[in-house]
PDB file of C-alpha atoms in Angstrom:
ATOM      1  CA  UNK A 927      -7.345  -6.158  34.342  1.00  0.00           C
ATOM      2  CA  UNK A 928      -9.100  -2.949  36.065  1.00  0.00           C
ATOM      3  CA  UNK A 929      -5.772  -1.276  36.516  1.00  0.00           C
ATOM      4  CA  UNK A 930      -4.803  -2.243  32.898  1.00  0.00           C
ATOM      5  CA  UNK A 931      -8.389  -0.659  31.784  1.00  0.00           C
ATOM      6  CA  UNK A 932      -7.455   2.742  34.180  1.00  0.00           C
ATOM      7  CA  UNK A 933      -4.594   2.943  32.035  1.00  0.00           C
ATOM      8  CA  UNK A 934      -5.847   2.680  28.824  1.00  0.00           C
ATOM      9  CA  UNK A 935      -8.683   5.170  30.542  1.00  0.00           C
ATOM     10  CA  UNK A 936      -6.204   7.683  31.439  1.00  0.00           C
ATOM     11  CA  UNK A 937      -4.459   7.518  27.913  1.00  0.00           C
ATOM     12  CA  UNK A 938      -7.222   7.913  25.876  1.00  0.00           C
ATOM     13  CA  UNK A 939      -7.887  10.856  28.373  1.00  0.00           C
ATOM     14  CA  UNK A 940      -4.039  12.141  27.512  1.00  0.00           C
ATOM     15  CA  UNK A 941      -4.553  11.659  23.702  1.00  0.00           C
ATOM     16  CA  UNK A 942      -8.273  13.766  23.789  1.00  0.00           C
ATOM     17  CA  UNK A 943      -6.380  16.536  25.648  1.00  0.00           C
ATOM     18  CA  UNK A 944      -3.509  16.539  23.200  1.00  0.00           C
ATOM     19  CA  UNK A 945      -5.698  16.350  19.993  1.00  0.00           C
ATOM     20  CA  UNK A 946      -7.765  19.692  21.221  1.00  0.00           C
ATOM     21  CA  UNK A 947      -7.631  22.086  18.850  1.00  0.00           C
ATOM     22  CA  UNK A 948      -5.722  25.166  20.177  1.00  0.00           C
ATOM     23  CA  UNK A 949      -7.349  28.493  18.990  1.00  0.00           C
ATOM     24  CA  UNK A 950      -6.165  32.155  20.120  1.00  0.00           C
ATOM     25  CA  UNK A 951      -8.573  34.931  20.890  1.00  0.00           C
ATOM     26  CA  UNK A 952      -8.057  39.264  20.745  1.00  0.00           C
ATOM     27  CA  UNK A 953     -11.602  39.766  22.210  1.00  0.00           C
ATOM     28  CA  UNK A 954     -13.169  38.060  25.604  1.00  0.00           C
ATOM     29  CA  UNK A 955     -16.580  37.801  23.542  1.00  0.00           C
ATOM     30  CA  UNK A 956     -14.625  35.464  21.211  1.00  0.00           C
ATOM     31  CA  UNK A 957     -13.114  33.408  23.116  1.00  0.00           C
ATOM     32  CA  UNK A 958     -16.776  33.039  24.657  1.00  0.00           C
ATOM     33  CA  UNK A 959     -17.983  32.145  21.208  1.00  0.00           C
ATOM     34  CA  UNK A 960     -15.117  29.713  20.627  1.00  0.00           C
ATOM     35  CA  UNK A 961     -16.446  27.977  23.677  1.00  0.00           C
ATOM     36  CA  UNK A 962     -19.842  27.462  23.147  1.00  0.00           C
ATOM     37  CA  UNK A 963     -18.814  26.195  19.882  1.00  0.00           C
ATOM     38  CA  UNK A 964     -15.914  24.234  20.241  1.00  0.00           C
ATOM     39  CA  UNK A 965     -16.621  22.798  23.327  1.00  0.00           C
ATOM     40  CA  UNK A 966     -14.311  20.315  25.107  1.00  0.00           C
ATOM     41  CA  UNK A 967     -12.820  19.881  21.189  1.00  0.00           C
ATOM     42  CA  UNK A 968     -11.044  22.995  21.339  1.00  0.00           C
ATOM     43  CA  UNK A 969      -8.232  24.644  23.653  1.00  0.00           C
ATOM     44  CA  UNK A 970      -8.509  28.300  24.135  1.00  0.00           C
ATOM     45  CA  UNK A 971      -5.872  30.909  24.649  1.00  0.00           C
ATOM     46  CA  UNK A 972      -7.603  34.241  25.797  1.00  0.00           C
ATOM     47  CA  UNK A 973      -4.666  36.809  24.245  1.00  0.00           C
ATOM     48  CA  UNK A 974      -6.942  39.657  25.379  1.00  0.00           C
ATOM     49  CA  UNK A 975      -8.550  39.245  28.604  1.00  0.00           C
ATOM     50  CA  UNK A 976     -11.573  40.977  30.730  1.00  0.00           C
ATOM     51  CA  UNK A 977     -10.522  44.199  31.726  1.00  0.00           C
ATOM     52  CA  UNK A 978      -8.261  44.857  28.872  1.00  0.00           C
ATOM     53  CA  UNK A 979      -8.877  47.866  26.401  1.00  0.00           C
ATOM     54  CA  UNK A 980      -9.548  46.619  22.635  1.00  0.00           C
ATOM     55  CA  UNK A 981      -8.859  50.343  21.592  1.00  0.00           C
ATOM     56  CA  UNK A 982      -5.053  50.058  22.728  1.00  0.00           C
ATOM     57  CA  UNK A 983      -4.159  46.705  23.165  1.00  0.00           C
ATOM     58  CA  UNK A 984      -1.002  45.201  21.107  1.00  0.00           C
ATOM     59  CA  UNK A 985       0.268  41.513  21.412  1.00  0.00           C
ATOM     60  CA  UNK A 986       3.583  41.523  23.580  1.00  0.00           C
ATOM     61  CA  UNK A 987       6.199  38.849  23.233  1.00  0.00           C
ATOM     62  CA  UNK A 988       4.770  36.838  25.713  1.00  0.00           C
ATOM     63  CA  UNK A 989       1.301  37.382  24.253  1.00  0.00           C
ATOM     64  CA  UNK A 990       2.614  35.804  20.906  1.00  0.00           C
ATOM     65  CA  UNK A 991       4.436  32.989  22.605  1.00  0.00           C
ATOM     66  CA  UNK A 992       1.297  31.900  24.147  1.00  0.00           C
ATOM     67  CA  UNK A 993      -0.279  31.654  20.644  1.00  0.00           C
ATOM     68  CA  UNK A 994       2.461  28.642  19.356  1.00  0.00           C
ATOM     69  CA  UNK A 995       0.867  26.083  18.409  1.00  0.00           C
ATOM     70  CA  UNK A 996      -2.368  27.489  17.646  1.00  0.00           C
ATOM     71  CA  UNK A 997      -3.900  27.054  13.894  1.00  0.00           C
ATOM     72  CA  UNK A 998      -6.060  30.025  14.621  1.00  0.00           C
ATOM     73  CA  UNK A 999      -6.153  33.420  15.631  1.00  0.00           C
ATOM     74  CA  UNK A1000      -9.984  34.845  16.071  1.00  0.00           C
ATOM     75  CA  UNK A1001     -10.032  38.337  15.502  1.00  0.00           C
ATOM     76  CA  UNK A1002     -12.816  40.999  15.368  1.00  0.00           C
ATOM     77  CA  UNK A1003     -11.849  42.572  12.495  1.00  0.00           C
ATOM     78  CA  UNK A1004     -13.203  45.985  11.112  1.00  0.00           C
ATOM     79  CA  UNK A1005     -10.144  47.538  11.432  1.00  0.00           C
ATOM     80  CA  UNK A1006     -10.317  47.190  15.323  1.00  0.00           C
ATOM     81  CA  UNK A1007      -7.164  45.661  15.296  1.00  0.00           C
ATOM     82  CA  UNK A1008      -4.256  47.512  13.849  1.00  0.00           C
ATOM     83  CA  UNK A1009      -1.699  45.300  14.381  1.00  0.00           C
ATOM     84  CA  UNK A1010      -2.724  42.528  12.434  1.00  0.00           C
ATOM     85  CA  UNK A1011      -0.509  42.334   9.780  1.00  0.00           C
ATOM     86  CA  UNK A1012       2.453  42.878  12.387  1.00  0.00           C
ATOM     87  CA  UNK A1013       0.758  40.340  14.177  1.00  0.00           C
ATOM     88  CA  UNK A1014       0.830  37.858  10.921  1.00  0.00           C
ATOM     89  CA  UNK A1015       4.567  38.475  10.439  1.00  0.00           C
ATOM     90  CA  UNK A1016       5.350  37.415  14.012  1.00  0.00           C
ATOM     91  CA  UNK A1017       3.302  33.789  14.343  1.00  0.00           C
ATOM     92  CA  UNK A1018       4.044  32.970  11.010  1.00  0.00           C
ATOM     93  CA  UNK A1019       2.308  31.606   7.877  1.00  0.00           C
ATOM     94  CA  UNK A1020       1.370  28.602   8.677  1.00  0.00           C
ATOM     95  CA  UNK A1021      -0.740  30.131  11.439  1.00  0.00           C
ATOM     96  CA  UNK A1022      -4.236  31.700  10.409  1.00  0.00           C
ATOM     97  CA  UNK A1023      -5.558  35.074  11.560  1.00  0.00           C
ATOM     98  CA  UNK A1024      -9.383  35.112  11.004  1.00  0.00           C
ATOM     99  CA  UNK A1025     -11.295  37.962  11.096  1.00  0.00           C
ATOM    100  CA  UNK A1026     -14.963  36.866  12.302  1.00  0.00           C
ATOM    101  CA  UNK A1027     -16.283  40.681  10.977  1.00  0.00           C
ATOM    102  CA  UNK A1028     -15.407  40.444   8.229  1.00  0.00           C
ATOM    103  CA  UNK A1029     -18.111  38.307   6.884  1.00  0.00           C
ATOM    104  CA  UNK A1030     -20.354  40.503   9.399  1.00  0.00           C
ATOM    105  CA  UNK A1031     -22.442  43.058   7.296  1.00  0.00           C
ATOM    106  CA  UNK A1032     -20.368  46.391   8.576  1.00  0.00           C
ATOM    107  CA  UNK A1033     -22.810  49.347   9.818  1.00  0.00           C
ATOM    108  CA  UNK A1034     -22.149  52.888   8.663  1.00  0.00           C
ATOM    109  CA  UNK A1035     -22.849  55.873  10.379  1.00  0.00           C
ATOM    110  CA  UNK A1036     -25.746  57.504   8.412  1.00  0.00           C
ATOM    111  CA  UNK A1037     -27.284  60.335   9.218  1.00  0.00           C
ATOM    112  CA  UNK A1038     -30.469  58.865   8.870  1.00  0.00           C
ATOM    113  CA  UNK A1039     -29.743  56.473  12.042  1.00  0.00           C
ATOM    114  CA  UNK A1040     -27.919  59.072  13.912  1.00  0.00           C
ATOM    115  CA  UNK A1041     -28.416  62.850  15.318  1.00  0.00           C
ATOM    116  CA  UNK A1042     -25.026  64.166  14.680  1.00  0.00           C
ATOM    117  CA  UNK A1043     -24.491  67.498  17.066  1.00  0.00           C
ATOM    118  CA  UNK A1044     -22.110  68.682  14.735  1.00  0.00           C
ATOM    119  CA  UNK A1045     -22.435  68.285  10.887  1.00  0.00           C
ATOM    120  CA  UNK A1046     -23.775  65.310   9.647  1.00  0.00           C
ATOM    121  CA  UNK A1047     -20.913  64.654   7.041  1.00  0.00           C
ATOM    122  CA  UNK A1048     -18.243  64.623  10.320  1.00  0.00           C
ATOM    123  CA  UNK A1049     -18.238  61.001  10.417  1.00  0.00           C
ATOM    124  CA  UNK A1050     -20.291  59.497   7.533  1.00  0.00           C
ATOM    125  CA  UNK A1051     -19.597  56.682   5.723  1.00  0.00           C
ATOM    126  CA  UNK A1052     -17.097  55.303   8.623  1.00  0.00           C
ATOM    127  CA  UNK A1053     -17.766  51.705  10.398  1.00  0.00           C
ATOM    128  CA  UNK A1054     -18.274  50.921  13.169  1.00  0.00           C
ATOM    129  CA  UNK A1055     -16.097  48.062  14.779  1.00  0.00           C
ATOM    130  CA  UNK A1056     -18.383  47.173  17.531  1.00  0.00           C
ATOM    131  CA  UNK A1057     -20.527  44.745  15.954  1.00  0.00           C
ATOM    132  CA  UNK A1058     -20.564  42.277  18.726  1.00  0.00           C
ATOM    133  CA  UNK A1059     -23.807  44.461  20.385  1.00  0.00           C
ATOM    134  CA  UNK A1060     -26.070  42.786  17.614  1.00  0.00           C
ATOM    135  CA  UNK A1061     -27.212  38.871  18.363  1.00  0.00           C
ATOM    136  CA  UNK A1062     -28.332  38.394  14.832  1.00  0.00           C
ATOM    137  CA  UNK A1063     -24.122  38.929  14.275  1.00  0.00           C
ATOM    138  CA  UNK A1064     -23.355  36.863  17.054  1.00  0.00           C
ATOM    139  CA  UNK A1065     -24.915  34.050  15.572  1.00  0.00           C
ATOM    140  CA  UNK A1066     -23.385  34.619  12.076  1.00  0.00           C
ATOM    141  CA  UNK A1067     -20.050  34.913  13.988  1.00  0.00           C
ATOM    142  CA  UNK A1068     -20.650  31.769  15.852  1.00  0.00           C
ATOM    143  CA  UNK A1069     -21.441  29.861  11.995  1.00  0.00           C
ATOM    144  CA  UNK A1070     -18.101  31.558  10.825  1.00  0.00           C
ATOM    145  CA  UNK A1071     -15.723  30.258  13.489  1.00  0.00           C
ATOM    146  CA  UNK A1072     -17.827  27.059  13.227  1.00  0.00           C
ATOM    147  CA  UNK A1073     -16.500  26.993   9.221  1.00  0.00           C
ATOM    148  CA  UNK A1074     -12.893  27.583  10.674  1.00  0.00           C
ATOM    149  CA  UNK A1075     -12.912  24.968  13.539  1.00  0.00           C
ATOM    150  CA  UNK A1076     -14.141  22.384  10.831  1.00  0.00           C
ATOM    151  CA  UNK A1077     -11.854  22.986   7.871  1.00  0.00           C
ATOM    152  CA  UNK A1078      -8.553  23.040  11.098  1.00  0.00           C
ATOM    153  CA  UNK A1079     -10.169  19.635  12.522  1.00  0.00           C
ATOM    154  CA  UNK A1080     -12.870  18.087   9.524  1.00  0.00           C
ATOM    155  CA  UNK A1081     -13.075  14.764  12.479  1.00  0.00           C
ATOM    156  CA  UNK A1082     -15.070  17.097  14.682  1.00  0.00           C
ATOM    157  CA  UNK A1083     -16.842  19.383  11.777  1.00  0.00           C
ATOM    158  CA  UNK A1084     -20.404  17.650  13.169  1.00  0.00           C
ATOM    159  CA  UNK A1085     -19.534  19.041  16.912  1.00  0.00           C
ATOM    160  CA  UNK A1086     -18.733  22.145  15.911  1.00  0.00           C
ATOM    161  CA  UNK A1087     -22.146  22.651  13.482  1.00  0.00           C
ATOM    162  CA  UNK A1088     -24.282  20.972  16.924  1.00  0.00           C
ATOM    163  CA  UNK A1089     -22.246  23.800  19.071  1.00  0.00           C
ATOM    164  CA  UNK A1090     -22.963  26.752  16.825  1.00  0.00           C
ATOM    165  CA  UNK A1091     -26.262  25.824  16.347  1.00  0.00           C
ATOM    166  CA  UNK A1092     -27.229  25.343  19.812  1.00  0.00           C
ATOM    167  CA  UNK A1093     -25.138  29.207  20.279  1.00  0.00           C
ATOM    168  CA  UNK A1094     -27.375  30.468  17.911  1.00  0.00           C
ATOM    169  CA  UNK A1095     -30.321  29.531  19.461  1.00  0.00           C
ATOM    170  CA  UNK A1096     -28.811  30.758  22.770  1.00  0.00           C
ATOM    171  CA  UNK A1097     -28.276  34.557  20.938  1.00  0.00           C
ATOM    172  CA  UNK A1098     -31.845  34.631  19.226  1.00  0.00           C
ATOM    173  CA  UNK A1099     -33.573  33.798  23.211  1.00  0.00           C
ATOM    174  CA  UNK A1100     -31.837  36.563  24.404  1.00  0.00           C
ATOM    175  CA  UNK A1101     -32.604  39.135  21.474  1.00  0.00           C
ATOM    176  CA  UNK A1102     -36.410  37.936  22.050  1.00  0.00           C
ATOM    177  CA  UNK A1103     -35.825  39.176  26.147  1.00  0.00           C
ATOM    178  CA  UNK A1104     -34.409  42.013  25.064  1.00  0.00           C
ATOM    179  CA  UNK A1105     -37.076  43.037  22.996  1.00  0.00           C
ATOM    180  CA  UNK A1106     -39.028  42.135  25.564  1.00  0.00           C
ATOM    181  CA  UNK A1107     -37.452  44.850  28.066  1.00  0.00           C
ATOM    182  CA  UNK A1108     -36.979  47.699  25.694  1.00  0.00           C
ATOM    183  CA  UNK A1109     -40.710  47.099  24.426  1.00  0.00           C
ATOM    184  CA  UNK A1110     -41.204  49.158  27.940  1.00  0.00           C
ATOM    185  CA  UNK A1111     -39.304  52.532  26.532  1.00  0.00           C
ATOM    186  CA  UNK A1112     -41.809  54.547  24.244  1.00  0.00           C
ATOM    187  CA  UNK A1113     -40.309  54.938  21.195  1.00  0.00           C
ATOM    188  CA  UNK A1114     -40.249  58.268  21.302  1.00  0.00           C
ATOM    189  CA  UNK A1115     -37.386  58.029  23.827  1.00  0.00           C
ATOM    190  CA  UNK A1116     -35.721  55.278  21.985  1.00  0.00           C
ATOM    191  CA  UNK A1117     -32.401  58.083  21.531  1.00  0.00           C
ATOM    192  CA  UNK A1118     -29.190  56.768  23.059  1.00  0.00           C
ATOM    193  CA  UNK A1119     -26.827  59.164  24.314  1.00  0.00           C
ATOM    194  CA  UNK A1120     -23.497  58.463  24.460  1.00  0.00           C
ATOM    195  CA  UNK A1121     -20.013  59.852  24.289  1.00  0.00           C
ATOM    196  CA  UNK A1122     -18.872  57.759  21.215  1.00  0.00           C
ATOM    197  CA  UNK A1123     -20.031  56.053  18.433  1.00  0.00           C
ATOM    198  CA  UNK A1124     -20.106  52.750  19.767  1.00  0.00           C
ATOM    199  CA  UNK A1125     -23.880  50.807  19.833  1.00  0.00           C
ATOM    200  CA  UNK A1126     -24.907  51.418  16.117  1.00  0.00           C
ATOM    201  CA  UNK A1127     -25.540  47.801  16.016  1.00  0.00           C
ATOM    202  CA  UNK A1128     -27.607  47.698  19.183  1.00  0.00           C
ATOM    203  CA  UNK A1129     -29.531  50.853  18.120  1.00  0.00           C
ATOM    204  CA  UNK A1130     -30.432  49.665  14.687  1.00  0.00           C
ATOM    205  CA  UNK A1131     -31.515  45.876  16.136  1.00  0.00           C
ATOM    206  CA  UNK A1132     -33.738  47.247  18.746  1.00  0.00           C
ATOM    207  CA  UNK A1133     -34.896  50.405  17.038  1.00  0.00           C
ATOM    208  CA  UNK A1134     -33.007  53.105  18.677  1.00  0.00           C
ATOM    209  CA  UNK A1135     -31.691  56.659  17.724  1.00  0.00           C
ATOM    210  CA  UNK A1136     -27.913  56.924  18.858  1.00  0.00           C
ATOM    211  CA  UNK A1137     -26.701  60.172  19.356  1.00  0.00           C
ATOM    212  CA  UNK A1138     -22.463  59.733  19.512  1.00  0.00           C
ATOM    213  CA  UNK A1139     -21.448  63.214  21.362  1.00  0.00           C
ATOM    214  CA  UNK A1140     -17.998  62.975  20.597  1.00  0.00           C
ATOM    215  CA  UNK A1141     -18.586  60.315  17.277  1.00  0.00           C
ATOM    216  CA  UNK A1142     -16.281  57.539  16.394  1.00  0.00           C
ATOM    217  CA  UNK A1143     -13.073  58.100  18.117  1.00  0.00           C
ATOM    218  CA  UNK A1144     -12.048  58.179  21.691  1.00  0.00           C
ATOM    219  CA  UNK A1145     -10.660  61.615  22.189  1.00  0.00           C
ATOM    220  CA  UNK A1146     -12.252  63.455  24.481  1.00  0.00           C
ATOM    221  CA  UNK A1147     -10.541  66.923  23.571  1.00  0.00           C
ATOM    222  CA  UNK A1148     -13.614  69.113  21.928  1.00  0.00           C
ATOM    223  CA  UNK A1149     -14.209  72.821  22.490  1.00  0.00           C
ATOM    224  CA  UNK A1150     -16.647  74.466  24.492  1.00  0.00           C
ATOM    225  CA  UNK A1151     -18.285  75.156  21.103  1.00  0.00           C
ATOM    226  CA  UNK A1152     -18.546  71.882  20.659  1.00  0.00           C
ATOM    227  CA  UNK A1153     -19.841  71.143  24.563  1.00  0.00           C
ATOM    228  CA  UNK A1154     -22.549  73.919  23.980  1.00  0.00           C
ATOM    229  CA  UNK A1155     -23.509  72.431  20.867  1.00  0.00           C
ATOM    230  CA  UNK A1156     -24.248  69.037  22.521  1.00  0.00           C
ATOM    231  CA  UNK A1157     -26.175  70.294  25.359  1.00  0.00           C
ATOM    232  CA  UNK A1158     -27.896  72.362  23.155  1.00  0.00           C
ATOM    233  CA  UNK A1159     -28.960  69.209  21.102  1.00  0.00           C
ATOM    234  CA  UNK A1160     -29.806  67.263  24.402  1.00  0.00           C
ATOM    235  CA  UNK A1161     -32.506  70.013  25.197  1.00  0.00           C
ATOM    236  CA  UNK A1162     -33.851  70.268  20.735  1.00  0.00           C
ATOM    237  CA  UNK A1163     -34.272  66.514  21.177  1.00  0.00           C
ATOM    238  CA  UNK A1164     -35.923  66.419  24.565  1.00  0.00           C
ATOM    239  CA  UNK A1165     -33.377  63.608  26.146  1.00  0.00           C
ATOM    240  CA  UNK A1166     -33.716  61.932  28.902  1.00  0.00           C
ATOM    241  CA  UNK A1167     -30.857  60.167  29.946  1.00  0.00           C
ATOM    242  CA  UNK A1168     -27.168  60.272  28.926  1.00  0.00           C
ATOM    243  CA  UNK A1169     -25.058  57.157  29.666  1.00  0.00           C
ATOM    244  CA  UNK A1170     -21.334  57.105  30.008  1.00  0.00           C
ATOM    245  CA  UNK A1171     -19.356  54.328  29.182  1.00  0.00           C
ATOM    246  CA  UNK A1172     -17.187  51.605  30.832  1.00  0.00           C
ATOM    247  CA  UNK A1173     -13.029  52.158  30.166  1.00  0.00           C
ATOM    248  CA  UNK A1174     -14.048  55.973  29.075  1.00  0.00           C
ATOM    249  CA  UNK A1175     -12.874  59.113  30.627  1.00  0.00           C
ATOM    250  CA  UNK A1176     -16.628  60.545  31.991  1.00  0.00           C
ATOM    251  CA  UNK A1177     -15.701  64.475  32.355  1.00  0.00           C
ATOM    252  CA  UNK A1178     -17.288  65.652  29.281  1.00  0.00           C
ATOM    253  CA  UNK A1179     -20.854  63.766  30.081  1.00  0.00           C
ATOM    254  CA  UNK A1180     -20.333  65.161  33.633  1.00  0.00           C
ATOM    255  CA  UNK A1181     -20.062  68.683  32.044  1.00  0.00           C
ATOM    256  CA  UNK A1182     -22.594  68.241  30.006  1.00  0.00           C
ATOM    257  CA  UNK A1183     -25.085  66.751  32.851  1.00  0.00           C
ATOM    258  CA  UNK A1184     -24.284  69.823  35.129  1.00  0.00           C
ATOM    259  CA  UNK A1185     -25.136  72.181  32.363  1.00  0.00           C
ATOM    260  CA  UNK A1186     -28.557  70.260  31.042  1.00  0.00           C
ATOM    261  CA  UNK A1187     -29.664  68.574  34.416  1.00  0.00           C
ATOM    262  CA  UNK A1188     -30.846  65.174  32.572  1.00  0.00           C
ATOM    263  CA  UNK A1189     -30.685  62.415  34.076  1.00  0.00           C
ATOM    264  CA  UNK A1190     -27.189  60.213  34.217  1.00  0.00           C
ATOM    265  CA  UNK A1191     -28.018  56.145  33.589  1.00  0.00           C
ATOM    266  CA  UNK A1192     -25.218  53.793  34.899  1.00  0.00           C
ATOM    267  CA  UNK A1193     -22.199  53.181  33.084  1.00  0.00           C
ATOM    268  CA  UNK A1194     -22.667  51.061  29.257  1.00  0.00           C
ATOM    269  CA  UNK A1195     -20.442  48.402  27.966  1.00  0.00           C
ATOM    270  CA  UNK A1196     -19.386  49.609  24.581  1.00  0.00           C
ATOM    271  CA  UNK A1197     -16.362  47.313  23.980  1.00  0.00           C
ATOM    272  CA  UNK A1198     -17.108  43.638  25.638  1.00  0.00           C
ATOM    273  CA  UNK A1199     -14.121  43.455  28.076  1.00  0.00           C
ATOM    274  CA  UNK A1200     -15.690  44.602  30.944  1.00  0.00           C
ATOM    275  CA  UNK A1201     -14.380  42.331  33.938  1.00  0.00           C
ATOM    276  CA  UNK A1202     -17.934  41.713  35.033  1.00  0.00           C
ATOM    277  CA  UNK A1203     -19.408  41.404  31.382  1.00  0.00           C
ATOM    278  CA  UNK A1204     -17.096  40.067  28.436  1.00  0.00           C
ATOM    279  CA  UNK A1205     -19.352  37.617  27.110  1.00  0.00           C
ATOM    280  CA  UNK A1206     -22.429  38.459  24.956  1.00  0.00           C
ATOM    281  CA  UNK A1207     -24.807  37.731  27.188  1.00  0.00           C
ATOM    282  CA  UNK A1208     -23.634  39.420  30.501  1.00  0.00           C
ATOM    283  CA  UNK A1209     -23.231  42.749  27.996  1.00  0.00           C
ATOM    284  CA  UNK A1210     -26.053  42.538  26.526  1.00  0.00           C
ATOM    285  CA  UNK A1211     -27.963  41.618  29.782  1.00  0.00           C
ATOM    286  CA  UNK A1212     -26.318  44.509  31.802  1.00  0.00           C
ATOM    287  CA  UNK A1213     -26.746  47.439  29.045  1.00  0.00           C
ATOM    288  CA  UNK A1214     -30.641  46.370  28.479  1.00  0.00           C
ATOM    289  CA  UNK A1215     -31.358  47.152  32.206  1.00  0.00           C
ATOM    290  CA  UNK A1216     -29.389  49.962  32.376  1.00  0.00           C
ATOM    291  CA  UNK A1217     -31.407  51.502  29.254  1.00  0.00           C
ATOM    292  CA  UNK A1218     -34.364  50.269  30.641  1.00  0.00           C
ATOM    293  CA  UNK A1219     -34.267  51.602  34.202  1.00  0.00           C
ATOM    294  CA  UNK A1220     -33.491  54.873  32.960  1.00  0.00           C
ATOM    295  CA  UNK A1221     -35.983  55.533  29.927  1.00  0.00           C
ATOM    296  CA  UNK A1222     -38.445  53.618  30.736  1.00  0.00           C
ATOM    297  CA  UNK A1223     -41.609  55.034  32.647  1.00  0.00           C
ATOM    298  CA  UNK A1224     -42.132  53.620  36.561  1.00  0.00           C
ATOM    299  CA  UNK A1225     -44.596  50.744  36.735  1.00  0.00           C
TER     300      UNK A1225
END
């Protein structure tokens, strides 16, 4: 009788393994996400991994072999992703690409938010992508795949509500520490320097100014117009600190820093895949010390 039982044990084991409900990822903070809310109901395929670069990355054969057999594709959405509909054609139509931003309130760039160095019209009106730096959208995003996981498997709907509301919770604990920390920068040195436009949502949840030297995109070709411009903006605004950015090239903030003398923080996280922070809260964590240690006054 007990072996009889471990077999019947290691079945139902075999049969909850094969009735997990496989879900693809393009973003490390996602597949975090899918995690916390799937739990041990879910199977996840990590398409883009730490260390990979959301600004370039493309699915590869392999990549899209690795995705059979999963209902779901989580995506970021806001245009992030340009391959999408290349991506649809290849896995098919019975296969669903979801785009968690898209039900994500999208941030413009508004000049009211921002000090532009060059006009303010450059790069109004455009989104920005990165909406993952905001918890209040982490928790929406964590309801929305919730939504998805329940109408793909309805038997575990309950599960996935429990999972996203315990997430939730999770994201609103660690916008209340943040808070906490930044509550230690006057905010009249709440301005965050960076190369690109790439922490809108961070500035606007925790009350920042975000100066994007080199706005949305990710070239780093400008003029020396352009350079002596920025520094001269640095000096009108009375910055502090400038902080480069994980995956970017630094030589333009290096310029810059020679010519001004302010202060250089340690590197931000703008896109999530960092190898040592691609989930929300090891981002979030990392880039509220680094802003903290270098605005803040010494205790």
């Amino acid at each position: 009788m007990k072996i009889f039982a471990s077999i019947l044990f290691l079945l139902s084991l075999s049969l909850s393994a094969q009735a997990a409900l496989k879900v693809a990822t393009l973003h490390p903070i996602l597949a975090d996400v899918a995690r916390q809310v799937g739990g041990g109901n879910v199977e996840v395929v990590e398409v883009l991994k730490a260390g990979g670069d959301v600004h370039h990355f493309e699915p590869s054969a392999r990549d899209v072999a690795a995705m059979r057999g999963a209902p779901l594709i989580l995506a970021c959405g806001k245009h992030l992703e340009t391959y999408l509909d290349k991506l649809r054609d290849s896995v098919g139509s019975g296969v669903k690409v979801v785009e968690v931003g898209r039900l994500i309130p999208s941030l413009l760039l508004d000049p009211s938010n921002e000090i532009f160095v060059c006009c303010p019209a450059h790069a109004k009106s455009s989104i920005d992508p990165h909406w993952w730096h905001s918890a209040e959208n982490m928790k929406r995003a964590a309801r929305i795949i919730a939504d998805e996981f329940s109408a793909a498997d309805p038997a575990n709907a309950a599960a996935y509500e429990a999972g996203a509301k315990a997430a939730g919770v999770k994201f609103m604990q660690l916008k209340s520490w943040a808070q906490k920390e930044i509550s230690r920068i006057p905010r009249k040195d709440r301005k965050l320097v960076t190369a690109h436009a790439a922490f809108g949502y961070f500035c606007k949840e925790y009350g920042f100014k975000t100066i994007p030297m080199l706005g949305i995109g990710r070239s780093d070709d400008i003029s020396a117009q352009y350079i002596a411009q920025t520094i001269q903006a640095i000096r009108d605004n009375n910055i502090k600190a400038v902080f480069p950015e994980d995956q970017a090239n630094p030589k333009v903030l290096t310029e810059i820093v020679r010519s001004t003398g302010v202060k250089t923080g340690q590197s931000l996280v703008a896109d999530g895949t960092s190898k040592n922070a691609h989930t929300f809260e090891t981002m979030l964590a990392h880039n509220v010390r680094v802003i903290v240690a270098a605005l803040a006054p010494a205790q």
